[in-house]
Amino acid sequence: MEPVKAKKQLGQHFLKDESIAERIAHSLTGQSRCLLEIGPGMGVLTKYLIGDERYHFAAIELDRESVDYLAVHYPELRVIEGDFLRNDMASLFSPVEQAEGISIIGNFPYNISSQILFRVFEHRDMVPEVVGMFQKEVAERVAAAPGSKTYGILSVLLSAFYDIEYLFTVHEHVFNPPPKVKSAVIRLRRNSVERLDCDEKLFVQVVKTAFNQRRKTLRNALKPLNCSLEAIDETILARRAEQLSVADFVRITRTLEGGRL
Ligand code: SAH
């Protein structure tokens, strides 16, 4: 069977370097009994995951040709043809299997990186660990700390519930075809925070609104919320979103809740 020819619209950049695939696989720390690979392509990473006895393993792949290729080369693999963004993760494993959650791994399709991460955030109670390759810039943004220029919405939302580590950088030449940018592998592990000490919906709204105009001070950036900002500390209002920690955003959200009619 012919190898699959990469399709640009599906964000296909197949990994050529097996040692990197192996390193990604070995970065998993066994936080769950289920493991889901997003976008296995021709299975370069899959190969190192199938044999991992810690996990019930399944993969979801949008590309029909890749699914057919995998079925021939890895007949034991549980692979679903579908879109990760539209499929219910839980339906891929039996209720007994998924009792301890579903970890996620992949050399992800870069065109949907942010959407994958927002989905992880939404399913945080189900996903104890994520190990994955993203374009370097996204990886840096997710792993950024307050005060850095790359610190943004995903850094705050994800670090509220995950410990995030930037593991290593990957050169573009190890892919076929090479992407235009460098890549990086990061790991997210669920922290012990079950619920934030504030209205979580409002928290998300506050974080998004604050970063929407990240150059402005909060006093101006938060205006679109149409809430009274009076009860928020002056020193906080004079700062910009990128200077605030998760705890600061929680505090702001609580203050706003208090001021709601
Ligand atoms: N893991 C492989 C392929 C990486 S390229 C390797 O390292 O070589 C990204 C893969 O994600 C492609 O195979 C692409 O077809 C698949 N993909 C793209 N969008 C997807 C989606 N929405 N859901 C599932 N898979 C997707």
mmCIF file of C-alpha atoms and ligand atoms in Angstrom:
data_model
loop_
_atom_site.group_PDB
_atom_site.id
_atom_site.type_symbol
_atom_site.label_atom_id
_atom_site.label_comp_id
_atom_site.label_asym_id
_atom_site.label_seq_id
_atom_site.Cartn_x
_atom_site.Cartn_y
_atom_site.Cartn_z
ATOM 1 C CA MET A 1 0.000 0.000 0.000
ATOM 2 C CA GLU A 2 1.282 3.456 -1.013
ATOM 3 C CA PRO A 3 2.155 5.842 1.815
ATOM 4 C CA VAL A 4 -0.352 8.652 2.257
ATOM 5 C CA LYS A 5 0.508 11.880 0.437
ATOM 6 C CA ALA A 6 0.266 14.820 2.838
ATOM 7 C CA LYS A 7 -2.802 17.039 2.498
ATOM 8 C CA LYS A 8 -2.243 20.659 3.382
ATOM 9 C CA GLN A 9 -5.849 21.466 4.273
ATOM 10 C CA LEU A 10 -5.735 18.780 6.986
ATOM 11 C CA GLY A 11 -2.557 20.203 8.510
ATOM 12 C CA GLN A 12 -0.672 17.058 7.596
ATOM 13 C CA HIS A 13 3.037 17.138 8.416
ATOM 14 C CA PHE A 14 4.181 13.580 8.941
ATOM 15 C CA LEU A 15 6.966 13.037 11.417
ATOM 16 C CA LYS A 16 10.004 11.361 9.819
ATOM 17 C CA ASP A 17 12.229 11.081 12.870
ATOM 18 C CA GLU A 18 11.297 7.999 14.895
ATOM 19 C CA SER A 19 13.395 9.065 17.876
ATOM 20 C CA ILE A 20 11.166 12.121 18.311
ATOM 21 C CA ALA A 21 8.027 9.994 18.104
ATOM 22 C CA GLU A 22 9.478 7.758 20.783
ATOM 23 C CA ARG A 23 10.365 10.739 22.969
ATOM 24 C CA ILE A 24 6.807 12.078 22.715
ATOM 25 C CA ALA A 25 5.378 8.672 23.657
ATOM 26 C CA HIS A 26 7.748 8.394 26.613
ATOM 27 C CA SER A 27 6.633 11.772 27.932
ATOM 28 C CA LEU A 28 3.315 10.296 29.078
ATOM 29 C CA THR A 29 3.224 9.727 32.812
ATOM 30 C CA GLY A 30 0.302 7.323 33.115
ATOM 31 C CA GLN A 31 -2.323 9.554 34.717
ATOM 32 C CA SER A 32 -5.277 7.620 33.250
ATOM 33 C CA ARG A 33 -6.302 4.221 31.907
ATOM 34 C CA CYS A 34 -7.392 5.578 28.515
ATOM 35 C CA LEU A 35 -5.300 7.252 25.873
ATOM 36 C CA LEU A 36 -6.549 8.980 22.746
ATOM 37 C CA GLU A 37 -4.290 9.964 19.882
ATOM 38 C CA ILE A 38 -5.520 12.800 17.685
ATOM 39 C CA GLY A 39 -4.473 12.597 14.032
ATOM 40 C CA PRO A 40 -2.301 9.462 13.875
ATOM 41 C CA GLY A 41 -1.650 9.936 10.132
ATOM 42 C CA MET A 42 0.555 7.047 9.062
ATOM 43 C CA GLY A 43 1.149 5.933 12.611
ATOM 44 C CA VAL A 44 4.698 6.999 13.345
ATOM 45 C CA LEU A 45 3.756 7.949 16.923
ATOM 46 C CA THR A 46 0.975 5.358 17.168
ATOM 47 C CA LYS A 47 3.554 2.605 16.837
ATOM 48 C CA TYR A 48 5.032 3.570 20.220
ATOM 49 C CA LEU A 49 1.645 3.874 21.903
ATOM 50 C CA ILE A 50 -0.049 0.639 20.877
ATOM 51 C CA GLY A 51 2.234 -1.460 23.042
ATOM 52 C CA ASP A 52 1.926 0.713 26.150
ATOM 53 C CA GLU A 53 0.178 -1.572 28.602
ATOM 54 C CA ARG A 54 -0.819 1.226 30.933
ATOM 55 C CA TYR A 55 -3.530 2.320 28.527
ATOM 56 C CA HIS A 56 -6.635 1.366 26.589
ATOM 57 C CA PHE A 57 -5.690 3.060 23.359
ATOM 58 C CA ALA A 58 -7.735 4.564 20.527
ATOM 59 C CA ALA A 59 -7.048 7.051 17.766
ATOM 60 C CA ILE A 60 -9.215 9.492 15.864
ATOM 61 C CA GLU A 61 -8.270 10.553 12.357
ATOM 62 C CA LEU A 62 -10.158 12.757 9.922
ATOM 63 C CA ASP A 63 -8.421 11.583 6.776
ATOM 64 C CA ARG A 64 -10.009 8.507 5.182
ATOM 65 C CA GLU A 65 -6.803 7.554 3.383
ATOM 66 C CA SER A 66 -4.807 7.577 6.626
ATOM 67 C CA VAL A 67 -7.490 5.497 8.368
ATOM 68 C CA ASP A 68 -7.308 2.901 5.578
ATOM 69 C CA TYR A 69 -3.514 2.886 5.786
ATOM 70 C CA LEU A 70 -3.623 2.346 9.560
ATOM 71 C CA ALA A 71 -6.170 -0.455 9.262
ATOM 72 C CA VAL A 72 -3.779 -2.354 6.994
ATOM 73 C CA HIS A 73 -0.581 -1.677 8.944
ATOM 74 C CA TYR A 74 -1.953 -1.752 12.498
ATOM 75 C CA PRO A 75 -4.915 -4.135 12.388
ATOM 76 C CA GLU A 76 -5.075 -4.270 16.192
ATOM 77 C CA LEU A 77 -5.541 -0.475 16.449
ATOM 78 C CA ARG A 78 -8.892 0.963 17.503
ATOM 79 C CA VAL A 79 -9.142 3.852 15.030
ATOM 80 C CA ILE A 80 -12.172 6.007 14.395
ATOM 81 C CA GLU A 81 -12.583 8.049 11.246
ATOM 82 C CA GLY A 82 -13.799 11.442 12.419
ATOM 83 C CA ASP A 83 -13.151 14.988 13.554
ATOM 84 C CA PHE A 84 -11.802 15.320 17.093
ATOM 85 C CA LEU A 85 -13.600 18.645 17.446
ATOM 86 C CA ARG A 86 -16.995 17.102 16.722
ATOM 87 C CA ASN A 87 -16.762 13.669 18.304
ATOM 88 C CA ASP A 88 -17.658 12.911 21.865
ATOM 89 C CA MET A 89 -14.395 11.680 23.420
ATOM 90 C CA ALA A 90 -16.237 9.600 25.964
ATOM 91 C CA SER A 91 -17.964 7.523 23.297
ATOM 92 C CA LEU A 92 -14.619 6.130 22.145
ATOM 93 C CA PHE A 93 -14.140 4.110 25.321
ATOM 94 C CA SER A 94 -16.458 2.010 27.446
ATOM 95 C CA PRO A 95 -17.726 3.573 30.699
ATOM 96 C CA VAL A 96 -15.590 1.161 32.726
ATOM 97 C CA GLU A 97 -12.445 1.960 30.729
ATOM 98 C CA GLN A 98 -12.820 5.698 31.066
ATOM 99 C CA ALA A 99 -13.503 5.809 34.797
ATOM 100 C CA GLU A 100 -10.085 7.366 35.448
ATOM 101 C CA GLY A 101 -10.192 9.745 32.526
ATOM 102 C CA ILE A 102 -8.816 9.967 29.027
ATOM 103 C CA SER A 103 -5.352 11.342 28.315
ATOM 104 C CA ILE A 104 -4.663 12.925 24.951
ATOM 105 C CA ILE A 105 -1.584 12.714 22.779
ATOM 106 C CA GLY A 106 -0.622 13.708 19.271
ATOM 107 C CA ASN A 107 1.469 15.484 16.760
ATOM 108 C CA PHE A 108 -1.525 17.712 16.333
ATOM 109 C CA PRO A 109 -2.919 19.287 13.177
ATOM 110 C CA TYR A 110 -1.641 22.843 13.660
ATOM 111 C CA ASN A 111 -4.577 24.466 11.905
ATOM 112 C CA ILE A 112 -6.802 23.519 14.859
ATOM 113 C CA SER A 113 -4.306 23.810 17.749
ATOM 114 C CA SER A 114 -6.248 26.425 19.707
ATOM 115 C CA GLN A 115 -9.530 24.598 19.212
ATOM 116 C CA ILE A 116 -7.993 21.375 20.533
ATOM 117 C CA LEU A 117 -6.755 23.232 23.599
ATOM 118 C CA PHE A 118 -10.097 24.930 24.251
ATOM 119 C CA ARG A 119 -11.734 21.521 24.011
ATOM 120 C CA VAL A 120 -9.282 20.149 26.564
ATOM 121 C CA PHE A 121 -10.162 23.073 28.815
ATOM 122 C CA GLU A 122 -13.878 22.329 28.464
ATOM 123 C CA HIS A 123 -13.291 18.641 29.236
ATOM 124 C CA ARG A 124 -10.771 19.272 32.004
ATOM 125 C CA ASP A 125 -12.521 16.969 34.452
ATOM 126 C CA MET A 126 -12.148 14.116 32.004
ATOM 127 C CA VAL A 127 -8.612 14.782 30.724
ATOM 128 C CA PRO A 128 -5.827 14.305 33.298
ATOM 129 C CA GLU A 129 -2.890 14.612 30.883
ATOM 130 C CA VAL A 130 -2.073 15.986 27.448
ATOM 131 C CA VAL A 131 1.246 15.418 25.685
ATOM 132 C CA GLY A 132 1.489 16.963 22.287
ATOM 133 C CA MET A 133 3.332 18.699 19.555
ATOM 134 C CA PHE A 134 2.188 22.141 18.494
ATOM 135 C CA GLN A 135 3.772 24.912 16.486
ATOM 136 C CA LYS A 136 6.450 26.389 18.773
ATOM 137 C CA GLU A 137 4.666 29.708 19.103
ATOM 138 C CA VAL A 138 1.480 28.049 20.421
ATOM 139 C CA ALA A 139 3.480 25.826 22.774
ATOM 140 C CA GLU A 140 5.246 28.888 24.157
ATOM 141 C CA ARG A 141 1.996 30.754 24.563
ATOM 142 C CA VAL A 142 0.396 27.905 26.503
ATOM 143 C CA ALA A 143 3.408 27.498 28.764
ATOM 144 C CA ALA A 144 3.992 31.235 29.284
ATOM 145 C CA ALA A 145 4.041 32.803 32.735
ATOM 146 C CA PRO A 146 2.484 36.160 33.695
ATOM 147 C CA GLY A 147 4.589 39.107 32.600
ATOM 148 C CA SER A 148 5.717 37.549 29.320
ATOM 149 C CA LYS A 149 4.590 38.910 25.963
ATOM 150 C CA THR A 150 3.238 35.548 24.856
ATOM 151 C CA TYR A 151 1.085 35.060 27.971
ATOM 152 C CA GLY A 152 -2.531 34.970 26.806
ATOM 153 C CA ILE A 153 -6.034 33.527 27.134
ATOM 154 C CA LEU A 154 -4.985 29.889 26.813
ATOM 155 C CA SER A 155 -2.092 30.314 29.258
ATOM 156 C CA VAL A 156 -4.456 31.596 31.946
ATOM 157 C CA LEU A 157 -7.353 29.214 31.331
ATOM 158 C CA LEU A 158 -5.196 26.105 31.084
ATOM 159 C CA SER A 159 -2.807 26.941 33.897
ATOM 160 C CA ALA A 160 -5.805 27.394 36.193
ATOM 161 C CA PHE A 161 -6.338 23.627 35.956
ATOM 162 C CA TYR A 162 -3.102 22.166 34.587
ATOM 163 C CA ASP A 163 0.597 22.169 35.417
ATOM 164 C CA ILE A 164 2.171 22.985 32.075
ATOM 165 C CA GLU A 165 5.683 22.077 30.962
ATOM 166 C CA TYR A 166 7.529 23.014 27.798
ATOM 167 C CA LEU A 167 9.418 19.776 27.070
ATOM 168 C CA PHE A 168 11.483 20.282 23.908
ATOM 169 C CA THR A 169 11.742 22.096 20.588
ATOM 170 C CA VAL A 170 11.525 20.231 17.266
ATOM 171 C CA HIS A 171 13.151 21.346 14.023
ATOM 172 C CA GLU A 172 10.997 21.649 10.883
ATOM 173 C CA HIS A 173 13.217 19.278 8.879
ATOM 174 C CA VAL A 174 12.047 16.208 10.746
ATOM 175 C CA PHE A 175 8.647 16.485 9.033
ATOM 176 C CA ASN A 176 7.408 15.615 5.600
ATOM 177 C CA PRO A 177 6.544 18.130 4.248
ATOM 178 C CA PRO A 178 8.406 20.516 6.591
ATOM 179 C CA PRO A 179 6.091 23.101 8.169
ATOM 180 C CA LYS A 180 7.068 26.789 7.898
ATOM 181 C CA VAL A 181 7.623 27.097 11.631
ATOM 182 C CA LYS A 182 9.410 25.251 14.392
ATOM 183 C CA SER A 183 7.456 22.922 16.638
ATOM 184 C CA ALA A 184 7.550 22.055 20.303
ATOM 185 C CA VAL A 185 6.245 19.381 22.627
ATOM 186 C CA ILE A 186 4.438 20.345 25.799
ATOM 187 C CA ARG A 187 2.861 18.409 28.646
ATOM 188 C CA LEU A 188 -0.208 19.398 30.638
ATOM 189 C CA ARG A 189 -1.034 17.588 33.853
ATOM 190 C CA ARG A 190 -4.189 18.257 35.772
ATOM 191 C CA ASN A 191 -3.523 20.037 39.068
ATOM 192 C CA SER A 192 -5.559 19.527 42.241
ATOM 193 C CA VAL A 193 -7.951 22.442 41.639
ATOM 194 C CA GLU A 194 -11.422 21.042 41.143
ATOM 195 C CA ARG A 195 -13.367 24.274 41.039
ATOM 196 C CA LEU A 196 -12.180 27.847 40.941
ATOM 197 C CA ASP A 197 -13.232 29.967 43.844
ATOM 198 C CA CYS A 198 -15.469 32.092 41.609
ATOM 199 C CA ASP A 199 -18.113 31.858 38.884
ATOM 200 C CA GLU A 200 -16.132 29.931 36.250
ATOM 201 C CA LYS A 201 -18.204 31.153 33.308
ATOM 202 C CA LEU A 202 -17.631 34.742 34.289
ATOM 203 C CA PHE A 203 -13.935 33.962 34.863
ATOM 204 C CA VAL A 204 -13.586 32.799 31.244
ATOM 205 C CA GLN A 205 -15.410 35.906 30.065
ATOM 206 C CA VAL A 206 -13.199 38.189 32.156
ATOM 207 C CA VAL A 207 -9.991 36.559 30.897
ATOM 208 C CA LYS A 208 -11.114 36.714 27.259
ATOM 209 C CA THR A 209 -12.270 40.319 27.541
ATOM 210 C CA ALA A 210 -9.099 41.434 29.340
ATOM 211 C CA PHE A 211 -6.847 39.942 26.647
ATOM 212 C CA ASN A 212 -8.986 41.124 23.773
ATOM 213 C CA GLN A 213 -7.371 44.514 24.182
ATOM 214 C CA ARG A 214 -4.199 43.431 25.849
ATOM 215 C CA ARG A 215 -2.356 46.733 25.397
ATOM 216 C CA LYS A 216 -4.963 48.575 27.447
ATOM 217 C CA THR A 217 -5.148 48.774 31.202
ATOM 218 C CA LEU A 218 -7.880 46.653 32.751
ATOM 219 C CA ARG A 219 -9.872 49.761 33.532
ATOM 220 C CA ASN A 220 -10.382 50.198 29.782
ATOM 221 C CA ALA A 221 -10.081 46.604 28.576
ATOM 222 C CA LEU A 222 -12.905 45.392 30.852
ATOM 223 C CA LYS A 223 -15.414 48.056 29.768
ATOM 224 C CA PRO A 224 -17.186 45.716 27.302
ATOM 225 C CA LEU A 225 -18.276 43.583 30.289
ATOM 226 C CA ASN A 226 -20.662 46.363 31.264
ATOM 227 C CA CYS A 227 -20.020 45.743 34.960
ATOM 228 C CA SER A 228 -19.152 48.290 37.588
ATOM 229 C CA LEU A 229 -15.387 48.091 38.155
ATOM 230 C CA GLU A 230 -15.527 50.272 41.248
ATOM 231 C CA ALA A 231 -14.906 47.502 43.752
ATOM 232 C CA ILE A 232 -11.710 46.363 42.028
ATOM 233 C CA ASP A 233 -8.442 47.525 43.514
ATOM 234 C CA GLU A 234 -6.943 50.603 41.787
ATOM 235 C CA THR A 235 -3.541 48.986 41.433
ATOM 236 C CA ILE A 236 -5.105 46.043 39.577
ATOM 237 C CA LEU A 237 -7.122 48.289 37.264
ATOM 238 C CA ALA A 238 -3.952 50.110 36.269
ATOM 239 C CA ARG A 239 -2.340 46.889 35.077
ATOM 240 C CA ARG A 240 -2.681 45.010 31.796
ATOM 241 C CA ALA A 241 -4.009 41.471 31.352
ATOM 242 C CA GLU A 242 -0.587 40.016 30.639
ATOM 243 C CA GLN A 243 0.627 41.103 34.087
ATOM 244 C CA LEU A 244 -2.039 39.160 36.014
ATOM 245 C CA SER A 245 -1.864 35.679 37.500
ATOM 246 C CA VAL A 246 -4.695 33.135 37.621
ATOM 247 C CA ALA A 247 -5.256 34.131 41.253
ATOM 248 C CA ASP A 248 -5.597 37.799 40.214
ATOM 249 C CA PHE A 249 -8.222 36.871 37.616
ATOM 250 C CA VAL A 250 -10.118 34.792 40.176
ATOM 251 C CA ARG A 251 -10.097 37.740 42.579
ATOM 252 C CA ILE A 252 -11.327 40.146 39.894
ATOM 253 C CA THR A 253 -14.110 37.727 38.940
ATOM 254 C CA ARG A 254 -15.246 37.432 42.568
ATOM 255 C CA THR A 255 -15.322 41.173 42.955
ATOM 256 C CA LEU A 256 -17.401 41.524 39.794
ATOM 257 C CA GLU A 257 -19.819 38.845 40.982
ATOM 258 C CA GLY A 258 -20.275 40.809 44.189
ATOM 259 C CA GLY A 259 -21.122 43.912 42.193
ATOM 260 C CA ARG A 260 -23.722 42.266 39.976
ATOM 261 C CA LEU A 261 -27.348 43.215 40.434
HETATM 262 N N1 SAH B 1 0.692 11.949 13.923
HETATM 263 C C1 SAH B 1 1.128 11.911 12.539
HETATM 264 C C2 SAH B 1 0.394 12.941 11.672
HETATM 265 C C3 SAH B 1 0.494 14.368 12.115
HETATM 266 S S1 SAH B 1 -0.233 15.493 10.966
HETATM 267 C C4 SAH B 1 2.632 12.103 12.459
HETATM 268 O O1 SAH B 1 3.226 12.568 13.431
HETATM 269 O O2 SAH B 1 3.229 11.829 11.420
HETATM 270 C C5 SAH B 1 -1.828 15.793 11.719
HETATM 271 C C6 SAH B 1 -2.824 14.695 11.484
HETATM 272 O O3 SAH B 1 -4.103 15.109 12.022
HETATM 273 C C7 SAH B 1 -3.102 14.356 10.026
HETATM 274 O O4 SAH B 1 -3.029 12.985 9.847
HETATM 275 C C8 SAH B 1 -4.526 14.873 9.759
HETATM 276 O O5 SAH B 1 -5.224 14.126 8.793
HETATM 277 C C9 SAH B 1 -5.155 14.747 11.126
HETATM 278 N N2 SAH B 1 -6.283 15.650 11.397
HETATM 279 C C10 SAH B 1 -6.478 16.902 10.901
HETATM 280 N N3 SAH B 1 -7.585 17.452 11.417
HETATM 281 C C11 SAH B 1 -8.132 16.522 12.258
HETATM 282 C C12 SAH B 1 -9.302 16.497 13.098
HETATM 283 N N4 SAH B 1 -10.123 17.549 13.156
HETATM 284 N N5 SAH B 1 -9.562 15.375 13.823
HETATM 285 C C13 SAH B 1 -8.725 14.311 13.753
HETATM 286 N N6 SAH B 1 -7.610 14.278 12.993
HETATM 287 C C14 SAH B 1 -7.307 15.368 12.248
#
